[in-house]
């Protein structure tokens, strides 16, 4: 194994990383740093979040920056302001003993005028989100003609968040002589497109298999009834009293509801979702980073680019619909060489989804039992005892009170004193878990959760037909994230099954919100394409008021009205009742 000294870094950088606590390079650092120090060849690095990739691209770039020039020589693009700030802070730590290097984070939600003033003073390295970087380029304030290194960090995340056009614009304004470094957890079609269009014969380096989760993450799943999911979540939290985790939910409403319930039940939790203002988001993240919160309940979109170390648990309150989303979720734990745990709380009919994840990830998932009440009580009790034993006592401060305290307890035996002492803390816990039921369920065949089946039987969901699909770089996760981000979509709408085909999509929405979603989708744009949506019942979409034979609006969706069925783009008809699924 190579050491940092053997990689060829400058002494002042070695001194800085030694102070930070770096001991030996991670796998991705061992492969990436020598390449970047000795070659101008473009680089694609496949690495999970937490594998040390910031240092993998940061250290060699800093090693080569000309500190005597104030011109911007390196541009780092990342998906969120939190990650931009984190990368800039890491860079500043790496350059602590170097000749002065100015590292400037630029992002939305902060004063652009302040950032422009900083650019005017000069910054050799700019770290930014795509939207703000585009704004600064258009204002002619961020000049890219001297850029030597462009880093695309978490490229798959940026593309999933809809930054494709911004990345195209930025990269088209950089010199062809630049060295482009693309870091991604997964190699999606869009990431490949970026590499094909803007990279020259890139070297590909990987610290693991493509689309594989972090090596040090153990995966577990619990099978419970839909109505017992929250109870199972609380037991999982209770059996892990030192949990520092993220709970992923599908919708903004569910995220807020779960967070509110946890707080009301006495848990140290808060939420992160798209309805929060930037100030609220910053406040929540500040508390979480400082570990003033134990559990963060979040949507996938809100947690994009979240860069927090030492997360012990990732809990999937809803198992995501696509592989990449699960990979990104589980990658929040097991970072920086530490072990982590990823859990999924599923319904009896969702075991096949676990098997699909196992097959593609190449990892085994362990079926775990929701802890029994007795186990939870014992764990909580012993955790409390350990905290009491490790509590430091200020003898000087306590001395004036000891005699009176001892007098109050002199008629109690040692055993009685311990019982009373423990009962003060545990009477509520004991009462809560008294007569608790076993929450575990056996797996059942089928694709849908019990909750999903019940809702469909009750007729609470209607199916919609959309003119966008896989060829538009759409999957279930990106669709939900995009819809939740539309301003005209109110908080709290539930979605059911989503079936993404090559050129169209079927999705279920709560019946009372059907028209709201239709109004929001029709005329909107996804990835530069106008969206057309309409209801579907029985054998095909409901009869619309459009003239017979005319195409939908929305950039030529390719769906013509033909009786009760529709023929997508000249392909096989969607049969009545099939829901458009391949059999």
Coordinates of C-alpha atoms in Angstrom, one line a residue:
X1 CA 0.0 0.0 0.0
X2 CA 1.3 3.4 -1.0
X3 CA 1.8 6.2 1.6
X4 CA 0.9 9.9 1.0
X5 CA 4.6 10.6 0.9
X6 CA 5.1 8.1 -1.9
X7 CA 2.3 9.6 -4.0
X8 CA 4.5 12.7 -4.7
X9 CA 2.6 15.5 -2.8
X10 CA 4.4 18.6 -1.7
X11 CA 5.7 18.8 1.9
X12 CA 3.3 21.6 3.0
X13 CA 0.3 19.5 1.8
X14 CA 1.6 16.4 3.6
X15 CA 1.9 18.5 6.8
X16 CA -1.7 19.7 6.4
X17 CA -3.2 16.3 5.8
X18 CA -1.2 14.8 8.7
X19 CA -2.7 17.4 11.0
X20 CA -6.2 16.6 9.7
X21 CA -5.5 12.9 10.6
X22 CA -5.1 11.3 7.3
X23 CA -2.9 8.2 7.7
X24 CA -2.9 6.1 4.5
X25 CA -4.6 6.8 1.2
X26 CA -8.0 5.2 0.4
X27 CA -8.3 3.0 -2.6
X28 CA -9.6 5.8 -4.8
X29 CA -6.9 8.1 -3.6
X30 CA -4.2 5.6 -4.4
X31 CA -5.4 5.3 -8.0
X32 CA -6.4 8.9 -8.7
X33 CA -3.6 11.0 -7.1
X34 CA -0.7 9.5 -9.1
X35 CA -2.7 9.8 -12.3
X36 CA -3.5 13.4 -11.9
X37 CA 0.0 14.4 -10.8
X38 CA 1.6 12.7 -13.8
X39 CA -0.9 12.9 -16.6
X40 CA -3.2 15.5 -18.3
X41 CA -5.5 12.7 -19.5
X42 CA -9.1 13.1 -18.5
X43 CA -10.4 10.9 -15.7
X44 CA -13.6 9.1 -14.8
X45 CA -13.6 7.9 -11.2
X46 CA -16.3 5.7 -9.9
X47 CA -16.4 6.0 -6.2
X48 CA -19.1 6.0 -3.5
X49 CA -19.8 8.9 -1.2
X50 CA -17.4 8.7 1.7
X51 CA -14.6 7.0 -0.1
X52 CA -12.3 10.0 0.2
X53 CA -12.9 11.4 -3.3
X54 CA -12.6 15.0 -2.3
X55 CA -9.0 14.5 -1.3
X56 CA -8.6 12.3 -4.4
X57 CA -9.1 15.2 -6.7
X58 CA -8.4 18.1 -4.4
X59 CA -4.9 17.2 -3.3
X60 CA -3.4 16.8 -6.8
X61 CA -5.1 19.8 -8.1
X62 CA -3.9 22.0 -5.2
X63 CA -0.4 20.5 -5.6
X64 CA -0.3 22.0 -9.1
X65 CA -2.1 25.3 -8.7
X66 CA 0.0 28.4 -9.4
X67 CA -0.4 30.4 -6.2
X68 CA 1.4 33.4 -7.7
X69 CA -1.5 33.9 -10.2
X70 CA -4.9 35.2 -9.0
X71 CA -6.6 33.8 -12.1
X72 CA -9.2 31.0 -11.6
X73 CA -7.4 27.8 -12.6
X74 CA -9.8 25.1 -11.3
X75 CA -13.6 24.8 -11.2
X76 CA -15.3 22.2 -9.1
X77 CA -19.0 21.6 -9.8
X78 CA -21.3 19.8 -7.3
X79 CA -25.0 19.4 -6.7
X80 CA -25.8 21.3 -3.6
X81 CA -24.7 24.4 -1.6
X82 CA -23.9 22.1 1.4
X83 CA -21.5 20.1 -0.6
X84 CA -19.9 23.2 -2.1
X85 CA -19.3 24.6 1.3
X86 CA -17.9 21.3 2.6
X87 CA -15.5 20.9 -0.4
X88 CA -14.3 24.5 0.0
X89 CA -13.7 23.9 3.8
X90 CA -11.7 20.7 3.0
X91 CA -9.6 22.5 0.4
X92 CA -8.8 25.3 2.9
X93 CA -7.7 22.6 5.4
X94 CA -5.5 21.0 2.7
X95 CA -3.8 24.4 2.0
X96 CA -3.2 25.4 5.6
X97 CA 0.6 25.4 5.3
X98 CA 0.7 26.3 1.5
X99 CA 1.3 29.7 -0.1
X100 CA -1.9 31.6 0.0
X101 CA -4.6 30.0 -2.2
X102 CA -8.1 31.4 -2.4
X103 CA -10.9 28.9 -2.5
X104 CA -14.3 30.4 -3.2
X105 CA -17.6 28.6 -2.8
X106 CA -20.4 30.0 -5.0
X107 CA -24.1 28.9 -4.7
X108 CA -27.6 30.0 -4.8
X109 CA -29.4 31.3 -1.7
X110 CA -26.5 33.6 -0.8
X111 CA -25.7 37.1 -2.0
X112 CA -24.4 37.0 -5.6
X113 CA -22.9 40.5 -5.1
X114 CA -20.7 39.2 -2.3
X115 CA -19.5 36.4 -4.4
X116 CA -18.8 38.7 -7.3
X117 CA -16.6 40.9 -5.1
X118 CA -14.7 37.8 -4.0
X119 CA -14.2 36.8 -7.6
X120 CA -12.9 40.3 -8.4
X121 CA -10.3 40.0 -5.7
X122 CA -9.2 36.7 -7.3
X123 CA -9.8 33.0 -6.5
X124 CA -7.6 30.3 -7.9
X125 CA -10.2 27.6 -7.1
X126 CA -14.0 28.1 -7.4
X127 CA -16.4 25.5 -6.0
X128 CA -20.0 25.9 -7.0
X129 CA -23.4 24.7 -7.9
X130 CA -24.2 24.6 -11.6
X131 CA -27.0 27.2 -11.4
X132 CA -25.0 29.9 -9.7
X133 CA -21.9 29.2 -11.8
X134 CA -24.1 29.8 -15.0
X135 CA -25.3 33.1 -13.5
X136 CA -21.8 34.3 -12.9
X137 CA -20.6 33.3 -16.3
X138 CA -23.5 35.1 -18.0
X139 CA -22.7 38.2 -16.0
X140 CA -19.1 37.9 -17.2
X141 CA -17.9 37.8 -13.6
X142 CA -16.5 34.2 -13.6
X143 CA -13.9 34.0 -16.3
X144 CA -13.0 30.5 -17.4
X145 CA -10.4 31.1 -20.1
X146 CA -7.5 30.1 -17.8
X147 CA -9.2 27.0 -16.4
X148 CA -6.9 24.0 -16.3
X149 CA -9.0 21.5 -14.2
X150 CA -12.8 21.0 -14.2
X151 CA -14.1 18.6 -11.6
X152 CA -17.6 17.2 -11.8
X153 CA -18.3 15.9 -8.3
X154 CA -21.3 13.6 -7.9
X155 CA -22.0 13.9 -11.6
X156 CA -24.9 11.5 -11.4
X157 CA -26.5 13.5 -8.7
X158 CA -26.3 16.7 -10.7
X159 CA -27.8 15.1 -13.7
X160 CA -30.6 13.5 -11.6
X161 CA -31.4 17.0 -10.2
X162 CA -31.9 18.4 -13.7
X163 CA -28.6 20.2 -14.2
X164 CA -27.8 18.7 -17.7
X165 CA -28.3 22.0 -19.6
X166 CA -26.3 24.0 -17.0
X167 CA -23.4 21.5 -17.2
X168 CA -23.5 21.6 -21.0
X169 CA -23.4 25.4 -20.9
X170 CA -20.5 25.6 -18.4
X171 CA -18.3 22.9 -20.1
X172 CA -18.8 24.6 -23.5
X173 CA -17.3 27.8 -22.0
X174 CA -14.1 26.1 -20.7
X175 CA -10.9 25.7 -22.8
X176 CA -10.5 22.5 -24.8
X177 CA -7.1 22.1 -23.2
X178 CA -8.6 21.6 -19.7
X179 CA -8.3 18.4 -17.8
X180 CA -11.8 17.1 -16.9
X181 CA -12.3 14.9 -13.8
X182 CA -15.6 13.2 -13.5
X183 CA -16.5 11.6 -10.1
X184 CA -19.7 9.6 -9.8
X185 CA -21.2 6.8 -7.7
X186 CA -23.0 5.3 -10.7
X187 CA -22.4 5.3 -14.4
X188 CA -25.7 6.3 -15.9
X189 CA -26.5 6.9 -19.6
X190 CA -26.3 10.7 -18.9
X191 CA -23.0 10.4 -17.2
X192 CA -21.7 8.5 -20.2
X193 CA -23.1 11.2 -22.5
X194 CA -21.2 13.9 -20.6
X195 CA -18.0 11.9 -20.9
X196 CA -18.5 11.2 -24.6
X197 CA -19.3 14.9 -25.4
X198 CA -16.8 16.7 -23.2
X199 CA -14.0 14.3 -22.3
X200 CA -11.1 13.2 -24.5
X201 CA -10.1 9.5 -24.2
X202 CA -10.7 9.5 -20.4
X203 CA -9.0 7.0 -18.1
X204 CA -11.5 5.1 -16.0
X205 CA -10.7 4.3 -12.4
X206 CA -12.9 2.6 -9.9
X207 CA -12.7 1.7 -6.3
X208 CA -15.4 -1.0 -6.7
X209 CA -17.8 -2.4 -9.3
X210 CA -20.1 -0.1 -11.2
X211 CA -23.3 0.9 -9.4
X212 CA -22.2 -1.0 -6.3
X213 CA -22.9 0.1 -2.8
X214 CA -20.2 0.9 -0.3
X215 CA -18.2 -2.1 0.8
X216 CA -18.5 -1.5 4.5
X217 CA -22.3 -1.2 4.6
X218 CA -24.4 -4.1 5.9
X219 CA -27.9 -4.3 4.5
X220 CA -30.9 -5.4 6.5
X221 CA -34.7 -5.5 5.9
X222 CA -37.7 -5.9 8.2
X223 CA -41.1 -7.2 7.0
X224 CA -44.1 -5.6 8.7
X225 CA -47.7 -4.6 8.0
X226 CA -48.1 -1.2 6.5
X227 CA -49.9 0.1 9.7
X228 CA -47.0 -1.0 11.8
X229 CA -44.2 0.7 9.9
X230 CA -43.9 3.6 12.3
X231 CA -43.9 1.3 15.3
X232 CA -41.2 -0.7 13.7
X233 CA -39.2 2.5 13.1
X234 CA -39.4 3.5 16.8
X235 CA -38.2 0.0 17.9
X236 CA -35.3 0.2 15.5
X237 CA -34.4 3.6 17.0
X238 CA -34.9 2.3 20.5
X239 CA -32.7 -0.7 20.1
X240 CA -29.9 1.6 18.7
X241 CA -29.8 4.3 21.4
X242 CA -26.6 5.9 19.9
X243 CA -28.1 6.1 16.4
X244 CA -27.0 9.0 14.2
X245 CA -29.0 8.3 11.1
X246 CA -31.1 9.4 8.2
X247 CA -34.6 8.2 7.6
X248 CA -35.6 8.4 3.9
X249 CA -39.3 8.9 3.0
X250 CA -40.9 9.2 -0.4
X251 CA -43.0 12.4 -0.1
X252 CA -42.7 15.8 1.5
X253 CA -45.9 15.2 3.5
X254 CA -44.7 11.8 4.8
X255 CA -41.3 13.3 5.8
X256 CA -43.0 16.0 7.8
X257 CA -45.5 13.7 9.4
X258 CA -42.8 11.1 10.5
X259 CA -40.6 13.9 11.9
X260 CA -43.5 15.4 13.8
X261 CA -44.5 12.1 15.2
X262 CA -40.9 11.3 16.3
X263 CA -40.6 14.7 18.1
X264 CA -44.0 14.3 19.8
X265 CA -42.8 10.8 21.0
X266 CA -39.7 12.3 22.5
X267 CA -37.1 11.5 19.9
X268 CA -34.3 13.9 18.9
X269 CA -35.3 14.3 15.2
X270 CA -36.1 16.9 12.5
X271 CA -36.9 16.9 8.8
X272 CA -35.4 18.1 5.5
X273 CA -37.7 18.5 2.5
X274 CA -38.4 20.8 -0.4
X275 CA -40.9 23.0 1.4
X276 CA -38.3 24.3 3.8
X277 CA -36.8 27.7 3.2
X278 CA -33.0 27.9 2.7
X279 CA -32.7 29.4 6.2
X280 CA -34.7 26.5 7.7
X281 CA -32.7 24.0 5.8
X282 CA -29.4 25.6 7.0
X283 CA -30.6 25.5 10.6
X284 CA -31.6 21.9 10.4
X285 CA -28.3 20.9 8.7
X286 CA -26.3 22.9 11.2
X287 CA -27.9 21.0 14.1
X288 CA -27.4 17.7 12.4
X289 CA -23.8 18.2 11.5
X290 CA -23.1 19.2 15.2
X291 CA -24.9 16.0 16.3
X292 CA -27.5 18.0 18.1
X293 CA -30.0 15.8 16.2
X294 CA -29.9 12.0 16.2
X295 CA -32.3 11.4 13.3
X296 CA -32.8 13.4 10.2
X297 CA -36.0 12.5 8.2
X298 CA -35.5 13.5 4.6
X299 CA -36.7 13.1 1.0
X300 CA -34.2 12.0 -1.6
X301 CA -34.3 15.4 -3.4
X302 CA -33.6 17.3 -0.2
X303 CA -30.8 15.0 0.8
X304 CA -28.9 15.3 -2.5
X305 CA -25.3 16.1 -2.0
X306 CA -25.6 15.7 1.8
X307 CA -22.0 15.3 3.0
X308 CA -21.9 14.2 6.7
X309 CA -19.5 11.7 8.1
X310 CA -20.0 9.2 10.9
X311 CA -23.7 8.5 10.0
X312 CA -24.4 5.1 11.6
X313 CA -27.7 4.1 10.0
X314 CA -29.7 4.8 6.9
X315 CA -33.3 3.7 7.2
X316 CA -35.5 3.3 4.1
X317 CA -39.0 4.0 5.4
X318 CA -40.1 3.4 1.8
X319 CA -37.9 1.3 -0.4
X320 CA -37.0 3.3 -3.5
X321 CA -38.3 2.3 -6.9
X322 CA -34.9 2.3 -8.6
X323 CA -31.4 1.0 -7.9
X324 CA -29.5 4.2 -8.1
X325 CA -31.6 5.9 -5.5
X326 CA -31.0 3.0 -3.0
X327 CA -27.2 3.2 -3.8
X328 CA -27.1 6.9 -3.0
X329 CA -29.1 6.4 0.2
X330 CA -27.0 3.6 1.5
X331 CA -23.8 5.6 0.5
X332 CA -24.6 8.1 3.3
X333 CA -23.2 5.6 5.8
X334 CA -20.2 3.4 5.9
X335 CA -17.9 6.3 5.0
X336 CA -14.3 7.1 5.5
X337 CA -13.4 3.5 6.2
X338 CA -16.1 3.1 8.9
X339 CA -18.8 0.5 9.0
X340 CA -22.4 1.4 8.4
X341 CA -25.9 -0.1 8.3
X342 CA -28.6 0.4 5.7
X343 CA -32.1 -0.8 6.6
X344 CA -35.4 -1.1 4.7
X345 CA -38.8 -1.4 6.3
X346 CA -41.0 -3.3 3.7
X347 CA -44.4 -4.9 3.3
X348 CA -44.9 -8.6 3.0
X349 CA -45.1 -8.4 -0.8
X350 CA -42.0 -6.3 -1.3
X351 CA -39.4 -9.1 -0.8
X352 CA -38.9 -9.4 -4.6
X353 CA -37.6 -5.8 -4.6
X354 CA -34.9 -6.8 -2.1
X355 CA -33.9 -9.7 -4.3
X356 CA -33.6 -7.4 -7.3
X357 CA -31.3 -5.1 -5.3
X358 CA -29.2 -8.1 -4.1
X359 CA -28.8 -9.3 -7.7
X360 CA -27.7 -6.0 -9.2
X361 CA -25.7 -4.7 -6.2
X362 CA -24.0 -8.1 -5.7
X363 CA -24.7 -7.8 -2.0
X364 CA -26.6 -10.0 0.4
X365 CA -29.4 -8.5 2.4
X366 CA -30.2 -10.0 5.9
X367 CA -33.8 -10.4 6.9
X368 CA -33.9 -9.1 10.5
X369 CA -36.7 -9.3 13.1
X370 CA -38.1 -6.2 14.6
X371 CA -36.8 -6.3 18.1
X372 CA -39.1 -7.6 20.8
X373 CA -40.1 -5.3 23.6
X374 CA -38.0 -7.1 26.2
X375 CA -34.9 -6.7 24.1
X376 CA -35.6 -3.0 23.6
X377 CA -36.1 -2.4 27.3
X378 CA -32.9 -4.2 28.2
X379 CA -30.9 -2.3 25.6
X380 CA -32.3 1.1 26.8
X381 CA -31.7 0.2 30.4
X382 CA -28.1 -0.8 29.9
X383 CA -27.4 2.2 27.8
X384 CA -28.7 4.4 30.6
X385 CA -26.6 2.6 33.1
X386 CA -23.5 3.0 31.0
X387 CA -24.1 6.8 30.7
X388 CA -24.5 7.1 34.4
X389 CA -21.3 5.2 35.1
X390 CA -19.3 7.3 32.6
X391 CA -20.7 10.6 34.0
X392 CA -18.0 12.8 35.5
X393 CA -18.7 14.0 39.0
X394 CA -17.5 17.4 40.2
X395 CA -16.6 16.5 43.8
X396 CA -16.1 20.1 44.8
X397 CA -19.5 21.2 43.6
X398 CA -21.3 18.2 45.0
X399 CA -19.6 18.2 48.4
X400 CA -22.0 20.7 50.2
X401 CA -25.0 18.5 49.3
X402 CA -23.8 15.0 49.8
X403 CA -24.6 14.8 53.5
X404 CA -28.2 15.8 53.1
X405 CA -28.7 13.5 50.1
X406 CA -27.3 10.6 52.0
X407 CA -29.6 11.3 54.9
X408 CA -32.6 11.2 52.5
X409 CA -31.6 7.7 51.3
X410 CA -30.4 6.2 54.6
X411 CA -33.5 4.1 55.1
X412 CA -33.2 2.5 51.7
X413 CA -31.2 -0.7 50.9
X414 CA -28.8 -0.6 48.0
X415 CA -31.1 -2.7 45.9
X416 CA -34.1 -0.5 46.6
X417 CA -32.1 2.6 45.8
X418 CA -31.1 1.2 42.5
X419 CA -34.7 0.2 41.6
X420 CA -36.0 3.7 42.4
X421 CA -33.2 5.4 40.6
X422 CA -33.8 3.4 37.4
X423 CA -37.6 3.7 37.7
X424 CA -37.3 7.5 37.5
X425 CA -35.9 7.1 34.0
X426 CA -37.7 4.0 32.9
X427 CA -41.3 4.0 34.1
X428 CA -42.5 5.5 30.8
X429 CA -40.5 3.1 28.7
X430 CA -41.8 0.1 30.7
X431 CA -45.4 1.4 30.4
X432 CA -45.1 2.0 26.6
X433 CA -43.8 -1.5 25.9
X434 CA -46.1 -3.3 28.3
X435 CA -48.2 -5.8 26.3
X436 CA -46.4 -4.9 23.0
X437 CA -47.1 -7.1 20.0
X438 CA -44.8 -8.9 17.7
X439 CA -44.6 -6.7 14.6
X440 CA -42.9 -9.2 12.3
X441 CA -44.6 -10.6 9.2
X442 CA -43.9 -13.4 6.8
X443 CA -43.1 -12.6 3.2
X444 CA -45.9 -12.9 0.6
X445 CA -45.7 -13.3 -3.2
X446 CA -46.6 -10.4 -5.3
X447 CA -45.2 -7.0 -6.2
X448 CA -47.2 -4.6 -4.1
X449 CA -47.1 -3.7 -0.4
X450 CA -50.2 -4.5 1.6
X451 CA -50.9 -0.8 2.0
X452 CA -50.7 -0.3 -1.8
X453 CA -53.1 -3.3 -2.4
X454 CA -55.6 -2.0 0.1
X455 CA -55.6 1.5 -1.4
X456 CA -56.2 0.2 -4.9
X457 CA -59.0 -2.0 -3.7
X458 CA -60.6 1.0 -2.1
X459 CA -60.3 3.0 -5.3
X460 CA -58.3 5.8 -3.8
X461 CA -55.8 6.0 -6.6
X462 CA -56.3 6.9 -10.3
X463 CA -53.8 6.1 -13.0
X464 CA -52.3 8.8 -15.2
X465 CA -50.7 8.5 -18.6
X466 CA -47.5 10.6 -19.4
X467 CA -45.7 11.1 -22.7
X468 CA -42.2 10.8 -21.2
X469 CA -40.3 7.7 -20.4
X470 CA -36.9 6.0 -20.2
X471 CA -35.7 7.6 -23.4
X472 CA -36.1 11.0 -21.7
X473 CA -33.7 9.8 -18.9
X474 CA -36.7 9.2 -16.6
X475 CA -37.0 6.7 -13.8
X476 CA -39.5 6.5 -10.9
X477 CA -37.2 8.3 -8.5
X478 CA -36.4 11.3 -10.8
X479 CA -40.1 11.5 -11.7
X480 CA -41.2 11.9 -8.1
X481 CA -38.4 14.3 -7.3
X482 CA -39.3 16.5 -10.3
X483 CA -43.0 16.5 -9.5
X484 CA -42.4 17.3 -5.8
X485 CA -40.2 20.2 -7.0
X486 CA -43.0 21.8 -9.1
X487 CA -44.3 25.0 -7.4
X488 CA -47.8 24.2 -8.5
X489 CA -47.8 20.8 -6.7
X490 CA -49.0 21.3 -3.1
X491 CA -47.4 19.5 -0.2
X492 CA -48.9 16.1 0.9
X493 CA -50.0 14.4 -2.3
X494 CA -49.5 10.6 -2.3
X495 CA -48.4 8.7 -5.3
X496 CA -48.8 4.9 -5.9
X497 CA -47.3 2.6 -8.4
X498 CA -45.1 4.1 -11.2
X499 CA -44.4 2.1 -14.3
X500 CA -41.8 3.8 -16.6
X501 CA -41.7 2.4 -20.1
X502 CA -39.3 3.5 -22.9
X503 CA -41.4 6.3 -24.4
X504 CA -44.3 6.7 -21.8
X505 CA -45.1 6.3 -18.2
X506 CA -48.1 5.2 -16.1
X507 CA -48.3 6.6 -12.6
X508 CA -50.9 6.4 -9.8
X509 CA -52.0 9.5 -7.9
X510 CA -54.6 10.0 -5.1
X511 CA -58.0 10.4 -6.8
X512 CA -58.8 13.6 -5.0
X513 CA -55.6 15.2 -6.4
X514 CA -55.8 13.9 -9.9
X515 CA -56.8 17.2 -11.5
X516 CA -54.2 19.1 -9.5
X517 CA -51.4 16.9 -10.9
X518 CA -52.8 17.0 -14.4
X519 CA -52.8 20.8 -14.3
X520 CA -49.3 20.9 -12.9
X521 CA -47.9 18.4 -15.5
X522 CA -49.5 19.6 -18.7
X523 CA -47.4 22.3 -20.3
X524 CA -44.5 21.8 -17.9
X525 CA -41.1 20.7 -19.1
X526 CA -39.0 17.7 -18.1
X527 CA -35.4 17.7 -19.3
X528 CA -36.3 20.2 -22.0
X529 CA -39.3 18.4 -23.3
X530 CA -42.9 19.5 -22.8
X531 CA -45.0 17.1 -20.8
X532 CA -48.5 15.9 -21.7
X533 CA -50.6 13.9 -19.1
X534 CA -54.1 12.6 -19.0
X535 CA -56.1 10.1 -17.0
X536 CA -56.3 6.4 -17.9
X537 CA -59.0 4.0 -17.0
X538 CA -59.8 0.5 -18.3
X539 CA -58.2 -0.2 -21.6
X540 CA -56.7 3.2 -22.1
X541 CA -56.7 6.9 -21.3
X542 CA -60.1 8.5 -20.7
X543 CA -61.8 10.1 -23.7
X544 CA -60.5 13.6 -23.9
X545 CA -62.0 16.7 -25.5
X546 CA -59.2 16.8 -28.1
X547 CA -60.3 16.4 -31.8
X548 CA -60.1 12.8 -33.0
X549 CA -56.8 11.9 -34.5
X550 CA -54.9 15.0 -33.3
X551 CA -51.7 14.6 -31.4
X552 CA -51.1 15.8 -27.8
X553 CA -49.3 19.0 -27.2
X554 CA -45.9 18.5 -25.8
X555 CA -43.3 18.2 -28.5
X556 CA -44.7 15.3 -30.4
X557 CA -45.4 12.6 -27.8
X558 CA -46.3 10.1 -30.5
X559 CA -49.6 9.0 -28.9
X560 CA -52.6 9.0 -31.2
X561 CA -56.2 8.4 -30.2
X562 CA -57.4 5.1 -31.6
X563 CA -60.6 3.8 -30.1
X564 CA -60.2 2.7 -26.5
X565 CA -56.5 1.8 -26.7
X566 CA -53.5 3.9 -27.5
X567 CA -50.6 2.9 -29.6
X568 CA -47.3 4.3 -28.3
X569 CA -45.1 5.6 -31.1
X570 CA -46.0 2.7 -33.4
X571 CA -45.2 0.0 -30.9
X572 CA -47.5 -2.7 -29.5
X573 CA -50.8 -1.6 -28.1
X574 CA -51.2 -1.4 -24.3
X575 CA -53.8 -4.1 -23.5
X576 CA -56.8 -3.3 -21.3
X577 CA -56.1 -3.9 -17.7
X578 CA -52.4 -4.5 -18.3
X579 CA -51.2 -1.2 -16.9
X580 CA -48.7 -1.1 -19.7
X581 CA -46.4 -3.7 -18.0
X582 CA -44.4 -6.2 -19.8
X583 CA -45.4 -9.7 -19.0

